[in-house]
Short mmCIF file of C-alpha atoms in Angstrom, two decimals:
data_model
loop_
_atom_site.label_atom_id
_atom_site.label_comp_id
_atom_site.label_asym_id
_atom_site.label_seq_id
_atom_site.Cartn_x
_atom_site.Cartn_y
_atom_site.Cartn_z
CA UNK A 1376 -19.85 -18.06 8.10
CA UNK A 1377 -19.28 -16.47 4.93
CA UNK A 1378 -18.65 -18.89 1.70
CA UNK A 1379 -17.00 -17.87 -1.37
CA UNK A 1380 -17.36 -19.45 -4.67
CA UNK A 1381 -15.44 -18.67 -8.21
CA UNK A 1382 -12.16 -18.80 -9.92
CA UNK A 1383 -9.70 -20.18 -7.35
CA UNK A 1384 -6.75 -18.01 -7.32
CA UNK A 1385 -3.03 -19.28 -7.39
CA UNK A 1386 -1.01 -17.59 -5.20
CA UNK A 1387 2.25 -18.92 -6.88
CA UNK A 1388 1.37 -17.62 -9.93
CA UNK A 1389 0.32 -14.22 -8.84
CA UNK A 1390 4.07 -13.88 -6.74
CA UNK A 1391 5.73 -15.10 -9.88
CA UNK A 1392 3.89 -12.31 -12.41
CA UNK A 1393 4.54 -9.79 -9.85
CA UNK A 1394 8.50 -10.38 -9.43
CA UNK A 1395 8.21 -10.54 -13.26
CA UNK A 1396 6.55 -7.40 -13.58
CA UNK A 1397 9.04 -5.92 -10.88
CA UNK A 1398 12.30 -7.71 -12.90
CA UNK A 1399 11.18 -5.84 -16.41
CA UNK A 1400 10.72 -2.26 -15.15
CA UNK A 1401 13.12 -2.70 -12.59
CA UNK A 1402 15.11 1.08 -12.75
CA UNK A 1403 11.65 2.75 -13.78
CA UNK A 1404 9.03 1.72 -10.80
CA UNK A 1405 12.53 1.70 -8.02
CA UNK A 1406 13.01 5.51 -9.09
CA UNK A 1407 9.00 6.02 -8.57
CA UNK A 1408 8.91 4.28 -5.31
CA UNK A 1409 12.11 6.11 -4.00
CA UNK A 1410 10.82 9.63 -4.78
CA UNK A 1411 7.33 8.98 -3.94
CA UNK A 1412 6.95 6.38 -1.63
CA UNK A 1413 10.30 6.33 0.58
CA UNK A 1414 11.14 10.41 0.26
CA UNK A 1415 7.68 11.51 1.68
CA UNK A 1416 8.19 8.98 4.28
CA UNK A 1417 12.12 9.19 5.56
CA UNK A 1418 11.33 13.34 5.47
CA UNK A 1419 8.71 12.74 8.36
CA UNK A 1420 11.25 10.13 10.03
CA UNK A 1421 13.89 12.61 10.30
CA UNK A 1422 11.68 16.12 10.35
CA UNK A 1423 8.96 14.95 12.99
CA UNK A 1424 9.93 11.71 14.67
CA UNK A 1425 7.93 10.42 16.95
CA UNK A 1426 9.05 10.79 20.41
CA UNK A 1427 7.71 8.41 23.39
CA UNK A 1428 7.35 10.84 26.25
CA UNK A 1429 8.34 9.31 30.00
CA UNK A 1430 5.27 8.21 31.48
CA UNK A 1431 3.12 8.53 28.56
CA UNK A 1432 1.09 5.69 27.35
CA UNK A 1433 1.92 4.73 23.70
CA UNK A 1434 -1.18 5.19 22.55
CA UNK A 1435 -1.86 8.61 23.96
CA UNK A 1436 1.33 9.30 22.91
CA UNK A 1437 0.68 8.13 19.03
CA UNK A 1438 -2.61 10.22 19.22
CA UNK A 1439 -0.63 12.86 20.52
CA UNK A 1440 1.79 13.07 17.23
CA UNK A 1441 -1.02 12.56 15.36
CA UNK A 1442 -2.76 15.71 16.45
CA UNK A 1443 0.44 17.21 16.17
CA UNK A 1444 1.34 16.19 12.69
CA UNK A 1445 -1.77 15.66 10.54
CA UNK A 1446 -1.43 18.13 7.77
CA UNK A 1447 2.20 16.55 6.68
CA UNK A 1448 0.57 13.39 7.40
CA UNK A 1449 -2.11 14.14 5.07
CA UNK A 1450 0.67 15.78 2.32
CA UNK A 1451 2.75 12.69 2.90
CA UNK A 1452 -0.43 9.78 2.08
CA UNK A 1453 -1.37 12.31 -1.26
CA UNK A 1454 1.66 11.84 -2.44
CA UNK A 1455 2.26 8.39 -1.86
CA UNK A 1456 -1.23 7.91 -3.67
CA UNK A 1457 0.21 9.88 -6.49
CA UNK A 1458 2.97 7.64 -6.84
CA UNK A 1459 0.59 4.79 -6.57
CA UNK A 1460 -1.32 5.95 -9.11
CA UNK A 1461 1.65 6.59 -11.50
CA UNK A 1462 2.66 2.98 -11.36
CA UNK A 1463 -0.56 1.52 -11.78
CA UNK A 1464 -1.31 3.60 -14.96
CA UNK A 1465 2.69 3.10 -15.92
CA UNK A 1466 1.66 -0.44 -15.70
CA UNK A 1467 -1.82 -1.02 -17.25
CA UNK A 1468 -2.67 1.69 -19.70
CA UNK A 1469 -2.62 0.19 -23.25
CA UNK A 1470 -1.22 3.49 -24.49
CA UNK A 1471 2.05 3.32 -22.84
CA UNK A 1472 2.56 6.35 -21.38
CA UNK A 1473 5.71 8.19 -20.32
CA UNK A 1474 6.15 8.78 -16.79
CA UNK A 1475 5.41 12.64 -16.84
CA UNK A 1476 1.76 11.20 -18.67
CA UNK A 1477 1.37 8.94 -16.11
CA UNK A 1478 2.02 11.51 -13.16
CA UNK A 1479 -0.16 14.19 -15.43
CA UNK A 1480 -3.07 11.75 -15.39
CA UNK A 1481 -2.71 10.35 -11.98
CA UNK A 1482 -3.11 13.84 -10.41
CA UNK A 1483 -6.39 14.27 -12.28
CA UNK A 1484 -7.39 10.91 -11.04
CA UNK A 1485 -6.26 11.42 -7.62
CA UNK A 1486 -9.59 12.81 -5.89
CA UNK A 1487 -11.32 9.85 -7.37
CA UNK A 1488 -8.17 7.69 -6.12
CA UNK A 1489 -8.40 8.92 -2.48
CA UNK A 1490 -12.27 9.16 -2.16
CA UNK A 1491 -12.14 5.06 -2.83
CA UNK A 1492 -9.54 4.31 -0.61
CA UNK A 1493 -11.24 6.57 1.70
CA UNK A 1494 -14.47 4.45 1.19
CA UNK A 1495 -12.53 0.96 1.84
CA UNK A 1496 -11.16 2.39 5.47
CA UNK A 1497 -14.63 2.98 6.02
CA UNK A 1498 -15.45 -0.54 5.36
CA UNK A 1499 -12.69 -2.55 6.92
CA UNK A 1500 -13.03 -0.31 10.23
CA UNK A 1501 -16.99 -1.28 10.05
CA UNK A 1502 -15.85 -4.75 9.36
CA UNK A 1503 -13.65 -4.88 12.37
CA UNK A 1504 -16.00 -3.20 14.84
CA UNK A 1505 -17.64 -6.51 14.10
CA UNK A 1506 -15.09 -8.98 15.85
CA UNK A 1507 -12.44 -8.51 13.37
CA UNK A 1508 -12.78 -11.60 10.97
CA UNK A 1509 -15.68 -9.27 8.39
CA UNK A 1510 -12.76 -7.02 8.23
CA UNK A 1511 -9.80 -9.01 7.33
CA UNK A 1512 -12.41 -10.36 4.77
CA UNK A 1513 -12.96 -7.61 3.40
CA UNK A 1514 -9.46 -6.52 3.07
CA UNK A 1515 -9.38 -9.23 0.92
CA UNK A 1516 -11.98 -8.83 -1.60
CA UNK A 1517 -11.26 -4.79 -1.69
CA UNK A 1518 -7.82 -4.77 -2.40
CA UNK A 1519 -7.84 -4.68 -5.92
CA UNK A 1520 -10.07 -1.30 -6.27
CA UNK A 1521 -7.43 0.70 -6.75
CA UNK A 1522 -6.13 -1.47 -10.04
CA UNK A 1523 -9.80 -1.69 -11.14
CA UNK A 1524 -10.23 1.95 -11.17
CA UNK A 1525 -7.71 2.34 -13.61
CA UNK A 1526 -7.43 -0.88 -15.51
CA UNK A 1527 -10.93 0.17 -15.91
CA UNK A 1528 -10.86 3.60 -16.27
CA UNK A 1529 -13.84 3.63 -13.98
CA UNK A 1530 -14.74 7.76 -12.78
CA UNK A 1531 -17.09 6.65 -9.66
CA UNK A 1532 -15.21 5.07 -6.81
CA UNK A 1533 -17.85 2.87 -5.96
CA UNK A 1534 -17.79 1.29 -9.19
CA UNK A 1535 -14.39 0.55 -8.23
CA UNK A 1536 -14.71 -1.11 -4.88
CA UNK A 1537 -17.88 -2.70 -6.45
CA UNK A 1538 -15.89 -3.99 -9.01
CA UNK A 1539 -13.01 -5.58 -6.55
CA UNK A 1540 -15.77 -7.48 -4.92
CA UNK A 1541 -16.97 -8.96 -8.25
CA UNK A 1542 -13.34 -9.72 -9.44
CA UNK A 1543 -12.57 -11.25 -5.81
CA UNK A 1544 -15.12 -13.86 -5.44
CA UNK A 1545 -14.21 -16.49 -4.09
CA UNK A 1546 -10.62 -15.33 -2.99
CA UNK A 1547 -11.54 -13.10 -0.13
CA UNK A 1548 -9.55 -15.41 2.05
CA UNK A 1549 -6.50 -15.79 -0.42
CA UNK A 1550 -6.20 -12.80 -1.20
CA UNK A 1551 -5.90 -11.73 2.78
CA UNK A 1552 -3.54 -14.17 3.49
CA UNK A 1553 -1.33 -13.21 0.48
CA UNK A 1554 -1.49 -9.54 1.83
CA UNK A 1555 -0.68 -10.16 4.77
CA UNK A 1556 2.16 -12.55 4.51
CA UNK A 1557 3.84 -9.84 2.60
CA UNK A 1558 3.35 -7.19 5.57
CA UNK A 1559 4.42 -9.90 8.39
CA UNK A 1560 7.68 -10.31 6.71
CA UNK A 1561 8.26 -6.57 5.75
CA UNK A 1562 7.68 -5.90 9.48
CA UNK A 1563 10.17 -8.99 10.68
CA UNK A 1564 12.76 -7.89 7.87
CA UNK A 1565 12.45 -3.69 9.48
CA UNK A 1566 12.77 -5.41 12.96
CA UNK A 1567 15.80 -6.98 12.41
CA UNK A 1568 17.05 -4.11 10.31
CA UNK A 1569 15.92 -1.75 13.29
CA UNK A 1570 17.87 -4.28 15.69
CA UNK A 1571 20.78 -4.01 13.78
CA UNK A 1572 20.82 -0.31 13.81
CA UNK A 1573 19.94 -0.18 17.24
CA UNK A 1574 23.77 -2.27 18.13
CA UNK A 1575 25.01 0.21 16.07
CA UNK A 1576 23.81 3.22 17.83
CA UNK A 1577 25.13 1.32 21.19
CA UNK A 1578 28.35 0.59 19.90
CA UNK A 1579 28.81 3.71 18.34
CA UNK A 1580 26.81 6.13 20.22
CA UNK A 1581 23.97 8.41 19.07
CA UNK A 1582 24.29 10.44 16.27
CA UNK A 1583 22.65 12.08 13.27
CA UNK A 1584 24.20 9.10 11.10
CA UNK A 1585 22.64 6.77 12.80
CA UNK A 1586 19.71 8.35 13.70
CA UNK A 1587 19.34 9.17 9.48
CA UNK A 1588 20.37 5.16 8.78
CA UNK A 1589 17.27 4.17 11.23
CA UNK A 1590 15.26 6.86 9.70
CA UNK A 1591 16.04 4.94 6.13
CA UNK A 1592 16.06 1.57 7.06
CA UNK A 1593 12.04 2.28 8.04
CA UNK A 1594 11.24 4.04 5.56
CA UNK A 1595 13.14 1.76 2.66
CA UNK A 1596 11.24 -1.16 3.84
CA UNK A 1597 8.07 0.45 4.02
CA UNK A 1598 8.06 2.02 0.58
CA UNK A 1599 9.46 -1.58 -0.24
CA UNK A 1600 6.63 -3.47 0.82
CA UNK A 1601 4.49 -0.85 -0.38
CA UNK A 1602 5.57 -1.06 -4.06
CA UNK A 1603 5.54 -5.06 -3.61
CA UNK A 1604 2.26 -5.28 -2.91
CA UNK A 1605 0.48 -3.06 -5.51
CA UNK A 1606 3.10 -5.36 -7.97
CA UNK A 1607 0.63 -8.56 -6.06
CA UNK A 1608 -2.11 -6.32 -6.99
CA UNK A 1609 -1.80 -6.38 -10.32
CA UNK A 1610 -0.79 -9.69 -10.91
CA UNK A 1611 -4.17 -11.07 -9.35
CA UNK A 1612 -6.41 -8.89 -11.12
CA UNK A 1613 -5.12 -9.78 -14.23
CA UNK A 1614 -5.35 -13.66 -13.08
CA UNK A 1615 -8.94 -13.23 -12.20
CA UNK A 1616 -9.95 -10.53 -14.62
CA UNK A 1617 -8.03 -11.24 -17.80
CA UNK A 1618 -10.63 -9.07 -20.25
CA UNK A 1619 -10.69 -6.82 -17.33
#
């Protein structure tokens, strides 16, 4: 079983930095995540929805869209990354930038940015192939590459993930659990959002508004959870990395 050993991290503290964080650049990262975090997704809600043929399994039927959607896929997770990327360097660059800095230097980072995160997949789906419990590990102790690449200006994306590991140690497990508390209750708070819509489109009948106001509520909460968590992020790396 694997053992962990270092700086225990406190999960109380890291929630409280990040709703502080969120609190003092309220209007500024809201505006980010809305155009590049909830637009991207809502256009693919409403554009190319994903439609459950009769008969078809779900899962041939996701693989289906898939095939039938990657390239906006693909346009829609670059510029989510680019809006990632804006925050984080919004966030932790010492030399304040402005926002059209921050985009400026976040699309010269973004190959770097994407070949990383590329990387991790890599290792969590490894991880999982081996029942599961390496992966959620992992998705612990490399969540925090994409904050150490630019807190740390680091150019080579396995310096990055290499870097999350050291900073991690000994909060693999935390860390996880942290995570995925935070996605748990974004998906229960977009269920019951999705519920209520669904009533609505019953009582009222189907409609472009209400197929829009499901569209939303999905994306909203996505890009909400989204912008939450990279807040988390950066809250526990710099609890465990303060000269970071």
């Amino acid at each position: 079983m694997m053992r962990e050993t270092g700086m225990k991290l406190d999960l109380s503290r890291a929630w409280s930095d990040a709703m502080a964080i969120l609190g003092s650049q309220r209007d500024l990262l809201i505006a980010i995540a809305g155009v590049f975090l909830l637009m991207p997704t809502l256009v693919m809600n409403i554009l190319r929805p994903m439609d459950i043929a009769q008969g078809l399994p779900p899962v041939e039927a996701l693989e289906l869209w898939i095939d039938s959607n990657w390239p906006y896929l693909v346009l829609s997770a670059l510029i989510a990354a680019l809006g990632r990327l804006a925050v984080l360097i919004l966030l932790l660059a010492p030399e304040r930038p402005t926002v059209a800095e921050a985009l400026s230097a976040g699309l010269r980072l973004l190959p770097i940015f994407v070949i990383a995160n590329i990387l991790v997949g890599l290792m969590l789906f490894a991880g999982t192939l081996l029942l599961i419990l390496p992966g959620l590990y992992l998705a612990g102790r490399t969540l925090l590459a994409e904050v150490t690449l630019v807190a740390e200006r680091l150019s080579n994306p396995v310096a990055a993930i290499t870097r999350s590991l050291s900073v991690t140690r000994g909060n693999g497990w935390r860390i996880f659990a942290m995570a995925a508390i935070i996605y748990v209750a974004g998906f229960v708070v977009t269920g019951l959002a999705n519920a209520i819509v669904a009533v609505i489109q019953l009582v009222a009948g189907a409609g472009d508004v209400t197929s829009f106001l499901g569209a939303l509520v999905s994306a909203l909460f996505g890009a909400g959870v989204t912008l939450v968590l990279l807040l988390v992020t950066i809250a526990i790396y710099r609890q465990l990395a303060p000269q970071g």
